[in-house]
Amino acid sequence: MAVADIDHLIGLIARLPGLGPRSARRVALALLRDPQRRMLPLARAMESAAMSVKTCSVCGNLDVTDPCRICVDPDRPHDIVCVVETVSDLWALERAGAHRGVYQVLGGVLSALKGIGPEDLNVGSLFERLRDGSIREVILALGSTVEGATTMYWLQEKIAPYDVVVSRVAQGVPMGGALDVLDDGTLAAAVSARRLI
Amino acid sequence: MAVADIDHLIGLIARLPGLGPRSARRVALALLRDPQRRMLPLARAMESAAMSVKTCSVCGNLDVTDPCRICVDPDRPHDIVCVVETVSDLWALERAGAHRGVYQVLGGVLSALKGIGPEDLNVGSLFERLRDGSIREVILALGSTVEGATTMYWLQEKIAPYDVVVSRVAQGVPMGGALDVLDDGTLAAAVSARRLI
């Protein structure tokens, strides 16, 4: 029988993304079966992370320091800024080692449907850096959705007055991807962006 | 960039059942985005559950008291014991309101493959209760697997000397289930256990 304490725990776990009541019970049971070696270490890691996590005031990344380690890394070219929607996108690019410069995390993309306007995007520090003249290139790495494209178009317009190169990540066939399962838009983009070999 | 603290947290989350590195990052990010309202309450609920959870010395259930609330509930008939494999099974039966008596959680089923023998099953307190003469019926509610069936057969043999009714949960077509997707064994069991209407 699940009691108040345990029910409360399951309720909190069930609210995590990708988990529902059933998987939350499974997770809770796994933790409850081994409280000392599984539940307490996780509880403490969460507590310590919750206490130490900060949003970088320069780029919007999450880290235990502000500015974040990427923004203070002397080995990275600070004049190439990659604009992403979420911290998750930033982490993905870092894991892939796909970008050597610094970032700007918007925290969202323009969406009339969700009521997200330019004032909701974390772009203040990007334009500060643009005004400083400390940026040479801005890489727009937003998703190929209507909202992503709208946001890239809007940013491009806003960045145009500054003397910087603006680029956007290439669209095409994903690595290891079969052509016949791709949507028409991706195929058209991949063909029109074809390169001589 | 994920740093030591955050990486450690993701690593711990990724070890939970049903979660992998990708979903762990998603969960960690959701928590990190809202440390005060999401991560700390979860951390504290875990810590408090870890501190208070106990294995019931009578039935093997997990609860904050020992004996568990089911075992001390005066409104439940204590002479009808339902034998289940896991605490998860017990919780499922409780949610369904399928059993009004008490339980015995084996913590596993006999398996030559996994090297689980009778000595590994939590049956001591079941046989103690049988010797006491405090049990009238034992309901075997183990899964319809080879291991489950073996365990039920073994238990049936062991319980035979005592003056108790032994039953096992019915096999058949699940509620809302289509016949044509069921396996042959279930179909055969459902037909042979048919009831006049």
XYZ file of C-alpha atoms in Angstrom:
394
model
C 0.000 0.000 0.000
C 1.338 3.396 -0.950
C 1.138 5.807 1.968
C 1.134 9.609 2.049
C 4.947 9.967 1.950
C 5.374 7.474 -0.844
C 2.325 8.748 -2.747
C 3.713 12.253 -2.565
C 7.035 11.035 -3.963
C 5.323 9.178 -6.816
C 3.251 12.264 -7.585
C 6.379 14.411 -7.882
C 8.164 11.862 -10.060
C 5.098 11.504 -12.311
C 5.309 15.218 -13.121
C 8.773 14.879 -14.671
C 8.898 15.057 -18.470
C 8.472 11.704 -20.170
C 7.180 9.983 -17.042
C 3.609 9.042 -16.185
C 1.967 7.457 -13.147
C 3.030 3.951 -14.154
C 6.691 4.709 -14.824
C 6.782 6.962 -11.757
C 5.690 4.039 -9.583
C 8.374 1.893 -11.170
C 11.044 4.502 -10.496
C 9.794 5.081 -6.943
C 9.833 1.369 -6.188
C 13.362 0.965 -7.512
C 14.439 3.810 -5.237
C 12.467 2.587 -2.225
C 13.982 -0.858 -2.537
C 17.446 0.543 -2.018
C 17.059 3.797 -0.091
C 20.641 4.039 1.127
C 22.451 3.336 -2.107
C 20.006 4.719 -4.663
C 17.516 7.168 -3.190
C 19.695 9.169 -0.802
C 22.556 9.766 -3.284
C 20.024 10.985 -5.865
C 18.242 13.175 -3.317
C 21.541 14.723 -2.301
C 22.751 15.214 -5.871
C 19.477 17.020 -6.598
C 19.701 19.149 -3.503
C 23.280 20.121 -4.234
C 22.513 20.838 -7.895
C 19.438 22.858 -6.930
C 21.554 24.929 -4.563
C 24.384 25.535 -6.997
C 22.719 25.852 -10.413
C 22.725 29.321 -11.961
C 21.572 30.796 -15.253
C 24.533 32.386 -17.028
C 23.884 36.125 -17.297
C 25.858 36.256 -20.541
C 24.488 33.384 -22.613
C 21.588 31.839 -20.633
C 23.281 28.450 -20.140
C 22.740 26.557 -16.885
C 25.903 26.007 -14.853
C 27.215 26.184 -11.299
C 29.032 29.436 -12.045
C 27.876 32.736 -13.546
C 29.178 33.486 -16.136
C 29.177 29.842 -17.168
C 32.329 27.890 -17.923
C 31.856 28.282 -21.661
C 31.611 32.066 -21.403
C 34.834 32.321 -19.375
C 36.805 29.694 -21.303
C 39.849 31.514 -22.699
C 40.411 28.763 -25.278
C 37.146 29.415 -27.106
C 36.749 32.123 -29.728
C 34.316 34.559 -28.079
C 33.553 36.328 -31.321
C 31.595 33.396 -32.808
C 28.193 33.108 -31.117
C 25.867 30.202 -31.794
C 22.201 31.034 -31.129
C 20.129 28.104 -29.844
C 16.624 27.751 -28.505
C 17.264 25.740 -25.332
C 20.021 24.682 -22.951
C 19.295 21.171 -24.187
C 20.302 22.255 -27.732
C 23.474 23.809 -26.319
C 24.357 20.574 -24.537
C 23.698 18.580 -27.706
C 26.082 20.785 -29.722
C 28.685 20.517 -26.947
C 28.409 16.730 -26.835
C 28.855 16.625 -30.591
C 31.790 19.032 -30.359
C 30.022 20.820 -33.212
C 30.722 24.408 -32.105
C 33.934 25.848 -30.707
C 32.713 29.366 -29.944
C 30.240 30.648 -27.384
C 26.436 30.584 -27.231
C 23.262 32.542 -26.778
C 20.315 30.569 -25.402
C 17.030 32.221 -26.420
C 14.900 30.171 -24.033
C 12.238 29.839 -26.732
C 11.309 30.762 -30.284
C 8.795 33.287 -31.579
C 5.326 31.786 -31.573
C 2.062 33.615 -32.122
C 0.251 30.489 -30.979
C 2.042 30.307 -27.627
C 2.122 34.094 -27.318
C 5.928 34.258 -27.346
C 7.083 37.619 -28.688
C 10.570 39.164 -29.126
C 10.420 40.551 -25.568
C 10.221 36.976 -24.211
C 13.471 35.888 -25.857
C 16.784 36.106 -24.025
C 18.501 38.324 -26.600
C 19.522 41.337 -24.507
C 23.068 40.140 -23.914
C 23.429 39.131 -27.580
C 22.697 42.678 -28.745
C 24.908 44.081 -25.996
C 27.739 41.982 -27.354
C 26.867 43.059 -30.905
C 26.973 46.745 -29.874
C 30.312 46.156 -28.121
C 31.661 44.991 -31.467
C 32.924 41.826 -29.795
C 31.112 39.484 -32.204
C 32.385 38.512 -35.648
C 29.909 35.786 -36.600
C 26.460 34.744 -35.433
C 25.423 31.167 -36.238
C 21.677 30.607 -36.050
C 21.101 27.015 -34.898
C 17.346 26.899 -34.418
C 15.081 24.036 -35.365
C 13.643 23.813 -38.869
C 10.116 24.564 -37.722
C 7.894 27.476 -38.709
C 8.667 29.106 -35.350
C 12.393 28.416 -35.681
C 12.456 29.870 -39.206
C 10.437 32.921 -38.126
C 12.829 33.516 -35.250
C 15.890 33.156 -37.485
C 14.373 35.613 -39.972
C 13.600 38.094 -37.187
C 17.113 37.772 -35.728
C 18.692 38.173 -39.150
C 16.829 41.472 -39.608
C 17.843 42.695 -36.173
C 21.475 41.724 -36.628
C 21.705 43.181 -40.162
C 22.733 46.706 -38.994
C 25.806 45.274 -37.258
C 28.975 44.416 -39.132
C 28.869 40.660 -38.525
C 28.524 37.511 -40.586
C 25.208 35.734 -40.012
C 24.918 32.058 -40.931
C 22.458 29.286 -40.249
C 23.048 25.578 -39.774
C 22.625 23.498 -42.922
C 19.482 21.530 -43.623
C 19.741 18.120 -45.202
C 19.712 14.372 -44.818
C 20.616 13.307 -41.255
C 23.705 11.105 -40.900
C 22.702 7.464 -41.342
C 19.251 8.534 -42.455
C 17.417 6.895 -45.367
C 16.048 9.244 -48.011
C 12.676 7.589 -48.440
C 11.547 8.259 -44.890
C 12.367 11.959 -44.975
C 9.709 14.628 -45.411
C 9.473 16.592 -48.662
C 10.782 19.803 -47.124
C 14.005 18.182 -45.939
C 14.526 16.436 -49.282
C 13.973 19.653 -51.222
C 16.398 21.495 -48.900
C 18.994 18.725 -49.199
C 18.844 18.759 -52.994
C 18.915 22.530 -53.329
C 21.915 22.712 -50.958
C 23.784 19.983 -52.875
C 27.558 20.263 -53.032
C 29.966 19.347 -55.794
C 32.149 16.385 -54.942
C 27.933 22.674 -20.748
C 27.240 19.977 -18.231
C 29.584 20.235 -15.274
C 30.604 17.673 -12.651
C 27.639 18.327 -10.360
C 25.121 18.269 -13.164
C 26.787 15.313 -14.914
C 26.663 13.358 -11.668
C 22.949 14.095 -11.326
C 22.256 13.016 -14.912
C 24.248 9.829 -14.346
C 22.159 8.936 -11.300
C 18.887 9.676 -13.087
C 19.969 7.620 -16.117
C 20.305 4.561 -13.877
C 16.613 4.629 -12.938
C 14.442 1.961 -14.560
C 12.978 3.020 -17.896
C 15.310 5.993 -18.252
C 18.373 6.324 -20.456
C 20.965 9.047 -20.987
C 18.677 11.053 -23.267
C 15.591 11.007 -21.050
C 17.799 11.566 -17.986
C 19.123 14.776 -19.539
C 15.560 15.862 -20.277
C 14.501 15.191 -16.694
C 17.618 16.883 -15.283
C 17.064 19.964 -17.426
C 13.423 20.240 -16.372
C 14.571 20.093 -12.745
C 17.490 22.487 -13.227
C 15.240 25.050 -14.888
C 13.156 25.313 -11.749
C 15.360 24.274 -8.828
C 13.240 25.853 -6.095
C 9.830 24.598 -7.123
C 10.705 21.283 -8.760
C 14.112 19.956 -7.778
C 14.226 20.765 -4.059
C 10.735 19.382 -3.259
C 11.615 16.153 -5.093
C 14.995 15.916 -3.363
C 13.321 16.384 0.001
C 10.529 13.926 -0.712
C 13.184 11.355 -1.647
C 15.266 12.051 1.405
C 12.274 11.772 3.701
C 11.038 8.601 1.999
C 14.530 7.091 2.145
C 14.692 7.808 5.847
C 11.264 6.450 6.653
C 10.757 3.496 4.307
C 10.751 0.073 5.922
C 10.215 -3.465 4.730
C 7.281 -5.003 6.585
C 8.591 -7.920 8.626
C 5.269 -9.722 8.242
C 4.476 -9.493 4.531
C 7.471 -7.852 2.848
C 5.564 -4.731 1.715
C 7.326 -1.349 1.694
C 5.820 1.209 4.043
C 6.773 3.844 6.600
C 5.744 1.574 9.449
C 6.660 -2.025 10.329
C 4.384 -3.958 10.309
C 2.897 -2.139 7.333
C -0.524 -0.506 7.389
C -2.114 -3.428 5.584
C -0.839 -5.931 8.160
C -2.203 -3.902 11.089
C -5.499 -2.875 9.462
C -8.235 -4.303 11.714
C -10.815 -4.016 8.914
C -9.063 -6.546 6.680
C -9.513 -10.291 7.046
C -6.063 -11.476 8.157
C -6.815 -15.083 7.359
C -6.822 -14.585 3.591
C -3.264 -14.116 2.316
C -2.516 -13.181 -1.268
C 0.957 -14.237 -2.410
C 2.583 -11.872 -4.925
C 6.029 -11.613 -6.466
C 6.758 -7.907 -5.959
C 5.636 -4.864 -4.008
C 4.632 -3.491 -7.388
C 2.137 -6.370 -7.787
C 0.795 -5.686 -4.294
C 0.280 -2.019 -5.151
C -1.470 -2.958 -8.407
C -3.921 -5.227 -6.559
C -4.523 -2.499 -3.963
C -5.189 0.119 -6.625
C -7.647 -2.242 -8.270
C -9.254 -3.011 -4.897
C -8.961 -6.625 -6.045
C -7.996 -8.166 -2.690
C -9.410 -7.343 0.739
C -7.137 -9.580 2.843
C -3.418 -9.363 3.558
C -0.348 -10.175 1.492
C 2.925 -12.050 1.278
C 5.537 -10.513 -1.021
C 7.988 -13.180 -2.199
C 10.481 -10.709 -3.631
C 11.011 -13.005 -6.619
C 10.017 -16.275 -8.222
C 11.919 -19.532 -8.523
C 14.281 -19.402 -11.472
C 17.015 -21.853 -12.301
C 18.300 -19.395 -14.888
C 18.712 -16.538 -12.407
C 19.771 -18.926 -9.637
C 16.789 -18.077 -7.429
C 15.946 -20.994 -5.149
C 13.345 -21.465 -2.386
C 15.788 -20.058 0.183
C 15.799 -16.736 -1.696
C 12.050 -16.256 -1.411
C 10.500 -14.298 1.452
C 8.255 -17.130 2.671
C 9.361 -17.521 6.302
C 6.579 -15.377 7.732
C 4.008 -17.073 5.472
C 4.830 -20.494 6.916
C 4.966 -19.028 10.423
C 1.430 -17.787 9.908
C 0.437 -21.146 8.452
C 1.847 -22.968 11.506
C 0.008 -20.515 13.789
C -3.203 -21.632 12.150
C -4.051 -17.988 11.479
C -4.553 -18.487 7.735
C -7.721 -19.827 6.139
C -6.980 -19.222 2.442
C -3.860 -18.619 0.388
C -4.389 -16.949 -2.997
C -1.459 -17.411 -5.362
C -1.274 -14.311 -7.565
C 1.948 -14.865 -9.488
C 2.492 -14.112 -13.156
C 1.636 -16.712 -15.790
C 5.253 -17.349 -16.683
C 7.211 -20.578 -16.404
C 8.862 -19.236 -13.242
C 5.562 -18.051 -11.809
C 3.918 -21.404 -12.481
C 6.883 -23.291 -11.004
C 6.742 -21.143 -7.885
C 2.986 -21.621 -7.533
C 3.431 -25.388 -7.888
C 6.217 -25.420 -5.291
C 4.163 -23.299 -2.857
C 1.096 -25.494 -3.367
C 3.161 -28.548 -2.379
C 4.586 -26.809 0.670
C 1.199 -25.507 1.808
C -0.595 -28.846 1.231
C 0.144 -30.209 4.763
C -1.712 -27.274 6.334
C -5.485 -27.128 6.568
C -5.983 -24.172 4.246
C -7.669 -23.491 0.932
C -5.174 -22.718 -1.829
C -6.380 -20.875 -4.920
C -4.748 -19.134 -7.832
C -5.877 -16.118 -9.805
C -7.815 -16.924 -12.961
C -6.213 -16.863 -16.375
C -8.171 -15.529 -19.316
C -8.860 -12.707 -21.708
C -7.890 -9.324 -20.225
C -10.681 -6.775 -19.867
C -11.047 -4.821 -23.103
C -8.657 -7.201 -24.824
C -9.200 -8.495 -28.343
C -9.008 -12.249 -28.762
C -7.006 -12.297 -31.958
C -3.967 -10.630 -30.427
C -3.738 -13.016 -27.474
C -1.225 -15.831 -27.338
C -2.353 -19.443 -27.696
C -1.759 -20.286 -24.042
C -4.029 -17.526 -22.805
C -6.719 -18.442 -25.307
C -6.590 -22.129 -24.343
C -6.752 -21.212 -20.641
C -9.653 -18.830 -21.230
C -11.655 -21.450 -23.109
C -10.986 -24.258 -20.670
C -11.974 -21.994 -17.753
C -15.203 -20.915 -19.486
C -18.231 -20.228 -17.310
C -21.934 -20.804 -17.983
C -23.916 -17.590 -18.379
